[in-house]
Amino acid sequence: MRPFYVTTPIYYVNARPHIGHSYTTVVCDVLARYRRLTGAPVHFLTGTDEHGQKIERAAAERGLQPIELADEVVAEFDAMWAKLGVAPDDFIRTTEHRHRLGVEEMIRRIDAAGDLYVGRHDGWYCTSCELFYTEKELEDDKRCPIHDEEAEWRSEDNVFFRLSKYEQPLLSWLRDHPEAVRPESRYNEVKSFIEGGLRDLSVSRAGLQWGIPFPEHDGQAVYVWLDALTNYVSALGFGRAAPEDVLWQRFWADDEAEVVHVVGKDILRFHTIYWPAFLMSAGLPLPSTVWVHGWWLKDEHKVSKSKGNIVQLDGLIEQFGADAVRYFLLRDMVFGQDAAFSDEAFIDRYNSELANGLGNTVSRLVTLSRRAFDGRTPPIACDDNQLIARAAEAVDAYHAAMGRLQFDRALRAVSGLVSEVNQYLVEREPWKLLKAEESRESLSRVLWNGLEAVRIAVSCLLPVMPRVSATVLAAIGAGGTTSFEHQRWGALEVGTELPETGPLFPRIDKEGEEEETDPMISIDQFFETRLRVATVKTAESIPKSDKLLKLGVSLGDEERTLVAGIAQQYAPEDLVGKQVVIVANLQPVKLMGVESQGMVLAASVEGEPVLLHPGDAVPDGTPVR
Ligand code: ME8
């Protein structure tokens, strides 16, 4: 199987990790886990971009040395990835020696190709982008189009890279590799940008202290983007004549390797023009695909430190768990487009698809199976039912979408399958089959089918919700699933033990209060309870009971005796003549020697009953629905 190398951008250390960084990194983690489940060798890299004027300034503002700031923020990124269940194989920092070796080797090769020269550089510079702009590219008041910050005029001698020489080679590369930049809209954007003409690029900065010294050019430091982009190869051992270069061979140099960079649209040009041009010049293979996603917005603006509208995920992770947050990030953003973040959207998605959808379906199936089959999966499997085709379709749709990074669609397919299972249970009503011995066989089939379809659905969720999926698989008797191999119908073992598990996703209301997970019922189930209006004809206290009253009520064509626990709130004489709502088909029970033939409905205010009365007088016996 093709080796798969996936990278996040390396993040600047002037900002704490927020939803934007988390999104890209979770996407890469999901891709890495997905590929591992298919059996491919995988290498997943993330890291930090620590050089440059921007970091130098941010550190100075806090009275720190740049490396002190970097160490502090790196610890935060590390902690965030651990919290989010992100497990990279490597974390590169551009201040590491191994990285410097890679950058020096890159420059040596680019120089050997005759692509470097010294020239004068005048232009408008945005420090946040670390990029020169032409006047035309700037917004009004000379503001940067990405950061909305004022650009500054700079004029200095720099080392230049002959980017213009790569105009045609880049266009040929794009023409021959339609998958080189995805989605297609970004591919088209890059292509027309190159067709508009490329100017040579300044790749050094004069007087920059906090950077890698430019080899052979005293007083110049390596431009941060040439520095930063090289991380993708320096982390694999490029530039080091060392035995660990096996990573470099396997995940980059080898033709077989599939190299995928995932980036936000803010850094599209760096990854689809500069980076491939540097690689061409250095005589190195190019990445297979640069996948470009949109921005998380808050109040219609890109979430970013410079906008000051940061969304941090710590609170959500603490309250709902990392897996729910991962699910939301992938489910609610169409990869490639922008998405607006809100707490409401999070809670709605969580309640509908995780708590009521997956959590509830699993808990129903497991509870019924445990009860009916002595704590085990059902004894009889089934290979002929409506869920088989549904499951196969969902798995196909899921894999097709995952291959195109259409995570929203992939998860919709899975969540659709879970809904089908729920619907199937509502139709088959296995809870009704629990008691009768002659229904055991059909009960076994229905529950096994439900569990098997859930097993297949949850196996698809393994890359996205690694911890919860493993818990669910263990809870339904299919623990230890580590590959997609068994996604076909029929693998769930019969009669295997079902361990006890707690609730998976407690339901949350919008104020953030946790609720017990309420099992959903069908309308038919609701109508199994017969509610009727009745008039209280007589009311008296029950001797020796200070809580209970004995009520005589009329349902029109029928009189009933009820016992109600309302003596402390209602005086008997106040009740006579009042209409109430009763449950008319409750099995009679004896309370304090009196048979109660139904139940009076009351709102329960912290345990205190408040009787329900119809708003208008209605005939006795009128059904309530
Ligand atoms: O650009 N929505 O680092 P950076 C979605 N060091 N994604 C977002 C986002 C948002 N609102 N905000 C940030 C750099 N991101 C360079 C990269 S790579 C060789 C050097 C994500 O810290 C997104 O992936 O500004 C974006 O491309 C990246 O963070 C920018 O991170």
XYZ file of C-alpha atoms and ligand atoms in Angstrom:
656
model
C 0.000 0.000 0.000
C 1.241 3.550 -0.810
C 3.031 5.298 2.063
C 0.985 8.308 3.125
C 2.570 11.511 4.450
C 0.238 14.188 5.803
C 1.200 17.586 7.190
C -0.442 20.564 8.883
C 0.968 24.051 8.391
C 3.497 24.808 11.111
C 1.853 27.403 13.314
C 3.283 30.737 14.348
C 4.154 30.932 18.018
C 2.682 34.391 18.527
C -0.834 33.032 19.195
C -2.368 30.379 21.405
C -4.017 27.491 19.559
C -7.615 28.299 18.576
C -10.388 26.677 16.556
C -8.624 27.369 13.217
C -5.416 25.552 14.124
C -7.437 22.816 15.763
C -9.538 22.277 12.652
C -6.584 21.778 10.291
C -4.808 19.562 12.780
C -7.854 17.412 13.508
C -8.409 17.027 9.754
C -4.844 15.717 9.385
C -5.212 13.450 12.399
C -8.416 12.021 10.915
C -6.732 11.443 7.554
C -3.776 9.755 9.270
C -6.056 7.485 11.301
C -8.237 6.759 8.276
C -5.265 5.681 6.175
C -3.886 3.553 9.000
C -7.218 1.746 9.182
C -6.871 0.930 5.477
C -3.472 -0.611 6.277
C -1.213 2.074 4.715
C 2.081 3.175 6.304
C 1.448 6.705 7.576
C 3.572 9.600 8.774
C 1.777 12.610 10.265
C 3.683 15.829 10.923
C 2.786 19.050 12.667
C 4.942 21.724 14.283
C 5.676 25.385 14.856
C 7.066 28.262 12.801
C 9.261 30.182 15.202
C 11.471 32.595 13.249
C 10.832 36.009 11.752
C 10.115 39.566 12.661
C 6.560 38.894 13.728
C 7.700 36.511 16.478
C 10.591 38.796 17.418
C 8.122 41.658 17.952
C 5.572 39.562 19.829
C 8.277 38.357 22.222
C 9.637 41.875 22.745
C 6.135 43.113 23.604
C 6.066 40.630 26.466
C 9.632 41.287 27.508
C 10.701 37.784 26.496
C 13.420 36.339 24.314
C 11.870 34.862 21.144
C 12.837 31.337 22.162
C 11.164 31.805 25.558
C 7.941 32.812 23.852
C 8.288 29.861 21.464
C 8.844 27.361 24.290
C 5.768 28.641 26.081
C 3.490 28.445 23.054
C 4.865 25.075 21.919
C 3.831 23.670 25.303
C 0.322 25.005 24.672
C 0.109 23.429 21.228
C 1.378 20.140 22.624
C -1.205 20.220 25.388
C -3.977 21.111 22.949
C -3.171 18.209 20.644
C -3.099 15.807 23.566
C -6.469 17.138 24.744
C -7.995 16.814 21.284
C -6.753 13.259 20.829
C -4.428 14.368 18.017
C -1.471 12.005 17.744
C 1.191 13.257 15.316
C 4.205 11.073 14.581
C 6.493 14.074 14.778
C 6.417 17.713 15.859
C 8.981 19.945 14.170
C 10.154 23.318 15.434
C 11.998 25.567 13.008
C 14.469 26.428 15.777
C 15.714 22.826 15.851
C 19.125 21.952 14.463
C 17.744 19.233 12.189
C 15.566 21.837 10.523
C 18.435 24.246 9.969
C 20.352 21.485 8.202
C 17.401 20.960 5.866
C 17.115 24.680 5.078
C 20.839 24.968 4.354
C 20.701 21.976 2.034
C 17.684 23.410 0.253
C 19.469 26.726 -0.320
C 22.624 24.940 -1.483
C 20.628 23.076 -4.109
C 18.640 26.110 -5.249
C 21.894 28.062 -5.562
C 23.532 25.210 -7.513
C 20.622 25.401 -9.974
C 21.567 29.061 -10.598
C 18.300 30.329 -9.135
C 19.657 32.846 -6.588
C 20.950 36.389 -7.192
C 21.338 39.579 -5.161
C 19.138 42.537 -5.993
C 17.493 45.625 -4.596
C 14.096 45.139 -3.060
C 11.551 47.932 -2.682
C 7.997 47.288 -1.665
C 5.131 47.298 0.804
C 5.639 44.747 3.536
C 3.018 43.108 5.794
C 4.775 41.736 8.880
C 1.842 39.473 9.746
C 2.100 37.790 6.321
C 5.875 38.282 6.192
C 5.284 39.184 2.570
C 5.887 42.042 0.109
C 2.854 43.392 -1.735
C 2.508 45.592 -4.789
C 0.488 48.731 -4.330
C -2.272 47.218 -6.465
C -2.611 44.200 -4.193
C -3.154 46.301 -1.073
C -6.527 47.543 0.134
C -7.267 51.232 0.770
C -4.841 53.030 3.092
C -2.159 50.484 2.091
C -3.724 47.795 4.242
C -2.924 44.097 3.845
C -5.837 42.188 2.228
C -5.462 39.287 4.702
C -4.736 41.018 8.006
C -6.229 44.440 7.419
C -3.049 45.917 8.910
C -1.111 48.827 7.457
C 1.832 47.640 5.322
C 5.211 49.353 5.705
C 7.523 50.558 2.913
C 10.844 48.712 2.782
C 13.882 49.077 0.610
C 16.846 46.724 1.032
C 19.345 44.460 -0.738
C 18.133 40.857 -0.675
C 18.847 37.494 -2.156
C 16.279 36.778 -4.861
C 14.880 33.467 -6.101
C 14.140 33.210 -9.837
C 10.459 32.432 -9.374
C 9.613 33.835 -12.819
C 11.631 31.002 -14.390
C 9.102 28.540 -12.921
C 5.975 30.063 -14.426
C 5.752 27.536 -17.250
C 6.978 24.532 -15.230
C 4.335 25.293 -12.576
C 1.610 25.558 -15.193
C 2.685 22.245 -16.737
C 2.704 20.644 -13.312
C -0.851 21.834 -12.695
C -1.959 20.724 -16.147
C -0.511 17.244 -15.668
C -1.771 16.913 -12.087
C -5.337 18.080 -11.716
C -5.273 16.675 -8.174
C -2.265 18.838 -7.200
C -4.492 21.522 -5.681
C -7.931 20.700 -4.297
C -10.775 21.643 -4.217
C -11.055 22.590 -7.865
C -11.915 26.231 -7.177
C -8.503 26.657 -5.493
C -6.787 24.898 -8.379
C -8.355 27.387 -10.780
C -7.432 30.321 -8.553
C -3.770 29.316 -8.448
C -3.633 28.605 -12.153
C -4.965 32.023 -13.084
C -2.673 33.691 -10.591
C 0.353 32.075 -12.257
C -0.999 32.909 -15.707
C -1.061 36.545 -14.573
C 2.765 36.365 -14.346
C 5.205 35.637 -11.511
C 7.845 38.027 -10.233
C 11.097 36.866 -8.667
C 10.848 36.440 -4.929
C 13.074 37.896 -2.269
C 14.162 35.017 -0.019
C 16.340 36.799 2.522
C 15.853 39.633 4.981
C 18.554 42.154 5.870
C 19.078 42.823 9.554
C 16.713 40.120 10.804
C 18.224 38.756 14.009
C 15.718 36.014 14.730
C 16.217 33.682 11.772
C 18.548 31.202 10.117
C 21.636 33.037 8.741
C 21.576 32.941 4.943
C 24.506 30.754 3.821
C 27.167 32.761 1.939
C 25.379 36.095 2.528
C 26.519 37.815 5.700
C 23.981 40.100 7.296
C 21.020 38.326 5.694
C 18.655 35.838 7.312
C 16.568 33.273 5.447
C 13.110 34.571 4.555
C 10.632 32.936 6.959
C 8.572 31.283 4.264
C 11.564 29.560 2.638
C 12.551 28.581 6.174
C 9.057 27.417 7.158
C 8.079 25.506 4.014
C 11.255 23.443 4.214
C 9.943 21.910 7.473
C 7.999 19.363 5.438
C 11.254 17.788 4.253
C 13.667 18.652 7.065
C 11.416 16.722 9.460
C 11.937 13.620 7.319
C 15.721 13.891 7.514
C 16.395 15.872 4.345
C 19.792 17.616 4.680
C 21.111 15.117 7.205
C 23.478 12.376 6.073
C 22.080 10.147 8.786
C 20.661 6.647 8.934
C 17.220 7.899 9.986
C 16.864 9.192 6.416
C 14.732 6.137 5.869
C 11.726 8.388 6.527
C 12.846 10.738 3.795
C 13.160 7.873 1.315
C 9.928 6.248 2.240
C 7.611 9.239 2.595
C 9.038 11.735 0.091
C 11.791 10.584 -2.254
C 10.049 7.365 -3.296
C 7.715 7.757 -6.324
C 5.155 5.650 -4.527
C 4.793 8.063 -1.615
C 1.624 10.125 -1.411
C 2.351 13.549 0.092
C -0.594 15.623 1.279
C -0.376 19.129 2.721
C -3.522 20.459 4.395
C -3.653 24.260 4.671
C -6.103 27.123 5.111
C -6.850 29.374 2.147
C -4.764 32.170 3.715
C -1.573 30.359 2.779
C -2.613 28.961 -0.588
C 0.005 30.747 -2.721
C 2.911 29.844 -0.493
C 2.066 26.162 -0.791
C 1.020 25.969 -4.415
C 3.506 28.359 -6.038
C 6.566 29.057 -3.884
C 6.901 25.614 -2.373
C 6.625 23.611 -5.613
C 8.970 26.115 -7.308
C 11.594 25.689 -4.546
C 11.271 21.921 -4.866
C 11.587 22.024 -8.664
C 14.657 24.179 -8.379
C 16.172 21.806 -5.808
C 15.404 18.823 -8.065
C 13.054 17.218 -5.544
C 9.681 15.492 -6.015
C 6.574 17.639 -5.577
C 3.702 17.016 -3.151
C 0.783 14.970 -4.459
C -1.974 17.291 -3.241
C -2.355 20.554 -1.399
C -5.820 20.434 0.186
C -7.129 23.916 0.940
C -9.902 24.589 3.429
C -11.895 27.710 4.282
C -12.069 29.746 7.446
C -13.942 29.370 10.675
C -15.760 32.639 11.142
C -17.154 34.258 14.231
C -19.507 37.177 13.764
C -18.712 37.074 10.037
C -14.950 37.533 10.470
C -12.134 35.041 10.193
C -11.274 33.752 13.651
C -7.771 35.106 14.221
C -5.566 36.668 16.812
C -5.270 39.894 14.853
C -9.090 40.215 14.682
C -9.332 39.472 18.401
C -12.333 37.157 17.943
C -10.663 33.979 19.094
C -12.733 30.824 19.611
C -10.922 28.443 21.907
C -12.151 24.910 22.254
C -10.945 24.130 25.772
C -14.340 24.699 27.387
C -16.217 22.558 24.856
C -13.666 19.777 25.180
C -13.966 19.796 28.950
C -17.744 19.720 28.875
C -18.437 17.434 25.923
C -15.209 15.512 25.369
C -12.658 15.757 22.590
C -14.448 13.328 20.313
C -17.658 15.346 20.226
C -15.624 18.443 19.315
C -13.762 16.570 16.581
C -17.081 15.324 15.212
C -18.539 18.810 15.188
C -15.522 20.387 13.446
C -15.680 17.887 10.622
C -19.457 17.664 10.406
C -20.229 21.375 10.396
C -17.641 22.687 7.935
C -17.905 21.791 4.265
C -14.204 21.319 3.551
C -13.144 24.164 1.270
C -15.866 26.588 2.345
C -16.081 28.974 5.290
C -18.204 28.013 8.302
C -19.638 30.108 11.112
C -19.016 28.935 14.645
C -21.667 29.181 17.355
C -22.289 27.369 20.628
C -25.907 26.773 19.554
C -24.795 24.994 16.382
C -22.508 22.836 18.476
C -25.213 21.871 20.964
C -27.793 21.195 18.248
C -25.420 18.900 16.395
C -24.359 17.208 19.588
C -27.889 16.553 20.781
C -29.336 15.455 17.452
C -26.606 13.220 16.076
C -24.593 12.140 19.101
C -26.879 12.116 22.161
C -30.244 11.290 20.556
C -28.822 9.571 17.499
C -25.848 7.389 18.210
C -25.901 7.409 22.018
C -29.553 6.557 22.293
C -29.576 3.864 19.629
C -26.596 2.111 21.146
C -28.006 2.302 24.657
C -31.366 0.893 23.521
C -29.784 -2.016 21.703
C -27.328 -2.858 24.425
C -29.878 -2.576 27.237
C -32.395 -4.797 25.428
C -29.777 -7.395 24.450
C -28.304 -7.534 27.916
C -31.737 -7.946 29.435
C -33.027 -10.502 26.951
C -29.910 -12.580 26.430
C -28.250 -12.756 29.784
C -25.762 -9.923 29.298
C -24.734 -11.085 25.823
C -25.218 -10.314 22.131
C -28.207 -12.176 20.662
C -27.736 -15.888 19.935
C -28.986 -15.758 16.333
C -27.518 -13.679 13.486
C -29.413 -12.694 10.358
C -28.343 -12.255 6.746
C -31.595 -11.226 5.200
C -33.067 -7.873 6.153
C -33.502 -4.289 5.031
C -30.513 -2.938 6.952
C -27.931 -4.928 4.978
C -28.251 -2.875 1.803
C -28.512 0.372 3.799
C -25.278 -0.404 5.615
C -23.433 -1.245 2.388
C -24.621 1.995 0.772
C -23.579 4.044 3.780
C -20.105 2.480 3.854
C -19.628 3.142 0.129
C -20.792 6.746 0.459
C -18.547 7.208 3.479
C -15.369 5.993 1.751
C -16.108 7.944 -1.432
C -16.537 11.126 0.612
C -13.502 10.534 2.837
C -11.322 10.176 -0.262
C -12.410 13.694 -1.289
C -12.144 15.139 2.222
C -15.919 15.683 2.183
C -16.128 14.961 5.881
C -19.579 16.476 6.255
C -20.958 14.043 3.700
C -19.067 11.094 5.105
C -20.499 11.747 8.558
C -23.953 12.392 7.163
C -23.865 8.920 5.596
C -22.913 7.361 8.929
C -25.448 9.323 10.909
C -28.075 8.395 8.282
C -27.359 4.729 8.869
C -27.776 5.186 12.630
C -31.151 6.858 12.010
C -32.186 3.905 9.831
C -31.383 1.586 12.706
C -33.456 3.703 15.058
C -36.338 3.688 12.610
C -36.013 -0.078 12.220
C -36.289 -0.508 15.980
C -39.345 1.734 16.129
C -40.975 -0.423 13.429
C -40.026 -3.776 14.941
C -40.678 -2.793 18.556
C -38.292 -5.295 20.112
C -39.294 -4.094 23.612
C -42.661 -5.752 22.976
C -40.995 -9.067 22.189
C -39.081 -9.167 25.455
C -41.564 -11.138 27.477
C -42.895 -13.865 25.193
C -40.757 -16.997 24.911
C -42.052 -17.697 21.380
C -40.699 -14.322 20.187
C -37.124 -15.039 21.218
C -35.985 -15.896 17.732
C -37.358 -12.750 16.147
C -36.124 -10.675 19.077
C -32.673 -12.116 18.555
C -32.697 -11.260 14.858
C -33.976 -7.724 15.337
C -31.442 -6.876 18.019
C -28.568 -8.560 16.234
C -29.406 -6.637 13.052
C -29.467 -3.364 14.954
C -26.184 -4.083 16.680
C -24.523 -5.225 13.464
C -25.587 -2.085 11.563
C -24.370 0.064 14.464
C -21.073 -1.829 14.484
C -20.569 -0.988 10.818
C -21.547 2.659 11.334
C -19.234 3.078 14.309
C -16.292 1.463 12.535
C -16.562 4.395 10.100
C -16.317 6.805 13.035
C -13.031 5.391 14.331
C -10.820 8.031 12.656
C -13.063 10.891 13.759
C -13.982 9.801 17.289
C -11.256 7.334 18.196
C -12.017 7.040 21.910
C -15.807 7.003 21.803
C -15.889 4.635 18.820
C -13.633 2.178 20.608
C -15.902 2.409 23.672
C -19.035 1.808 21.592
C -17.469 -1.108 19.746
C -16.495 -2.678 23.065
C -19.994 -1.985 24.436
C -21.643 -3.858 21.541
C -19.285 -6.807 21.745
C -16.997 -5.807 18.848
C -13.993 -4.424 20.736
C -10.504 -4.515 19.296
C -11.475 -3.336 15.791
C -8.288 -1.854 14.287
C -8.944 -1.922 10.570
C -11.708 -1.415 8.021
C -11.392 -5.053 7.032
C -14.575 -6.183 8.742
C -16.952 -3.567 7.473
C -19.035 -6.093 5.589
C -22.244 -7.441 7.084
C -22.018 -10.461 9.360
C -18.975 -10.017 11.574
C -20.684 -9.398 14.920
C -20.296 -12.468 17.096
C -23.413 -14.090 18.503
C -23.631 -14.758 22.220
C -20.593 -12.671 23.079
C -20.435 -10.816 26.378
C -21.654 -7.213 26.580
C -19.730 -5.291 29.204
C -21.527 -2.682 31.253
C -20.898 0.902 30.055
C -21.992 4.330 31.230
C -23.897 6.860 29.087
C -21.959 7.867 25.960
C -23.271 11.348 25.320
C -25.348 12.936 28.080
C -27.883 15.286 26.544
C -27.253 18.998 27.003
C -29.795 21.805 26.968
C -28.878 25.213 25.583
C -28.060 26.625 29.022
C -25.476 23.915 29.328
C -27.322 21.806 31.920
C -26.766 18.105 31.535
C -29.825 15.935 31.233
C -30.248 12.221 31.380
C -30.347 10.710 27.896
C -34.096 10.349 27.208
C -34.894 7.443 24.975
C -37.021 8.622 22.023
C -40.396 6.977 21.589
C -42.606 6.764 18.543
C -45.993 8.448 18.412
C -47.549 4.988 18.597
C -45.695 4.289 21.793
C -46.966 7.552 23.208
C -50.549 6.652 22.342
C -50.214 3.441 24.272
C -50.787 5.634 27.303
C -54.499 6.549 27.430
C -54.988 9.960 28.940
C -58.567 11.147 29.750
C -60.273 14.097 31.342
C -62.267 13.231 34.482
C -64.285 15.225 37.046
C -63.590 14.783 40.755
C -66.898 13.780 42.412
C -65.670 12.875 45.897
C -62.443 13.487 47.804
C -61.409 12.314 51.250
C -58.242 11.780 53.227
C -57.006 8.276 53.863
C -56.658 7.359 57.529
C -53.055 7.092 58.765
C -51.697 8.740 55.613
C -50.713 12.387 55.579
C -49.828 12.353 51.849
C -52.630 10.442 50.136
C -56.140 11.405 49.148
C -58.815 9.054 47.870
C -60.659 10.519 44.882
C -63.836 9.338 43.210
C -63.797 10.512 39.594
C -66.181 10.261 36.671
C -65.091 9.448 33.113
C -68.625 10.043 31.865
C -69.676 6.450 31.357
C -67.525 5.088 34.158
C -66.626 5.866 37.778
C -63.112 5.243 39.121
C -61.363 5.350 42.465
C -57.898 6.929 42.465
C -55.307 7.391 45.141
C -53.215 10.541 44.712
C -50.229 11.837 46.709
C -51.536 15.381 46.937
C -52.854 15.667 50.505
C -50.229 18.206 51.571
C -50.984 20.577 48.697
C -54.760 20.209 48.233
C -57.685 20.165 50.660
C -60.327 17.521 49.705
C -63.201 20.054 49.570
C -61.282 22.241 47.057
C -61.028 19.374 44.605
C -64.661 18.349 44.270
C -66.088 19.530 40.948
C -62.660 20.131 39.370
C -61.645 18.490 36.115
C -58.288 16.683 36.041
C -56.309 14.568 33.584
C -55.790 10.906 34.420
C -53.907 7.923 33.020
C -56.820 5.621 32.332
C -55.005 2.407 31.374
C -52.643 1.965 34.286
C -52.634 -1.387 36.042
C -54.515 -1.014 39.347
C -52.418 -0.970 42.515
C -53.402 -1.040 46.208
C -52.164 1.892 48.296
C -52.916 1.954 52.051
C -55.569 -0.688 51.460
C -57.348 1.263 48.697
C -57.241 0.115 45.049
C -56.152 2.950 42.769
C -57.547 2.541 39.246
C -55.478 5.173 37.484
C -53.240 8.129 38.113
C -53.886 11.859 38.292
C -51.403 13.975 36.295
C -49.602 16.794 37.987
C -46.621 18.935 37.119
C -43.836 18.125 39.515
C -42.168 21.273 40.823
C -39.148 20.040 42.706
C -41.272 17.088 43.804
C -44.369 19.145 44.730
C -47.439 18.204 42.672
C -49.408 20.898 40.829
C -52.531 19.396 39.264
C -53.232 19.778 35.540
C -56.697 20.979 34.542
C -58.102 21.497 31.019
C -58.190 25.193 30.034
C -61.939 24.923 29.293
C -64.575 22.528 30.610
C -64.835 19.460 28.348
C -67.063 16.352 28.524
C -65.786 13.761 31.014
C -63.830 10.970 29.313
C -62.439 13.257 26.584
C -59.097 11.798 25.383
C -55.938 13.886 25.825
C -53.307 13.660 23.104
O 0.348 30.804 8.409
N -10.169 29.073 10.112
O 0.777 30.061 10.543
P -0.555 30.449 11.322
C -9.582 27.964 9.650
N 3.301 29.782 9.984
N -8.267 27.709 9.766
C -7.509 28.625 10.381
C -8.043 29.815 10.892
C -9.455 30.018 10.749
N -10.080 31.079 11.211
N -7.053 30.516 11.452
C -5.916 29.767 11.310
C 1.092 30.338 9.241
N -6.192 28.620 10.662
C 2.483 29.895 8.858
C 2.379 28.569 8.117
S 3.440 26.497 6.848
C 4.871 26.120 6.134
C 3.682 28.018 7.635
C -5.246 27.529 10.351
O -0.267 30.200 12.759
C -5.169 27.275 8.859
O -4.628 26.003 8.645
O -1.028 31.777 10.923
C -4.181 28.318 8.433
O -3.631 28.038 7.161
C -3.155 28.199 9.529
O -3.951 27.948 10.718
C -2.323 29.446 9.700
O -1.581 29.335 10.878
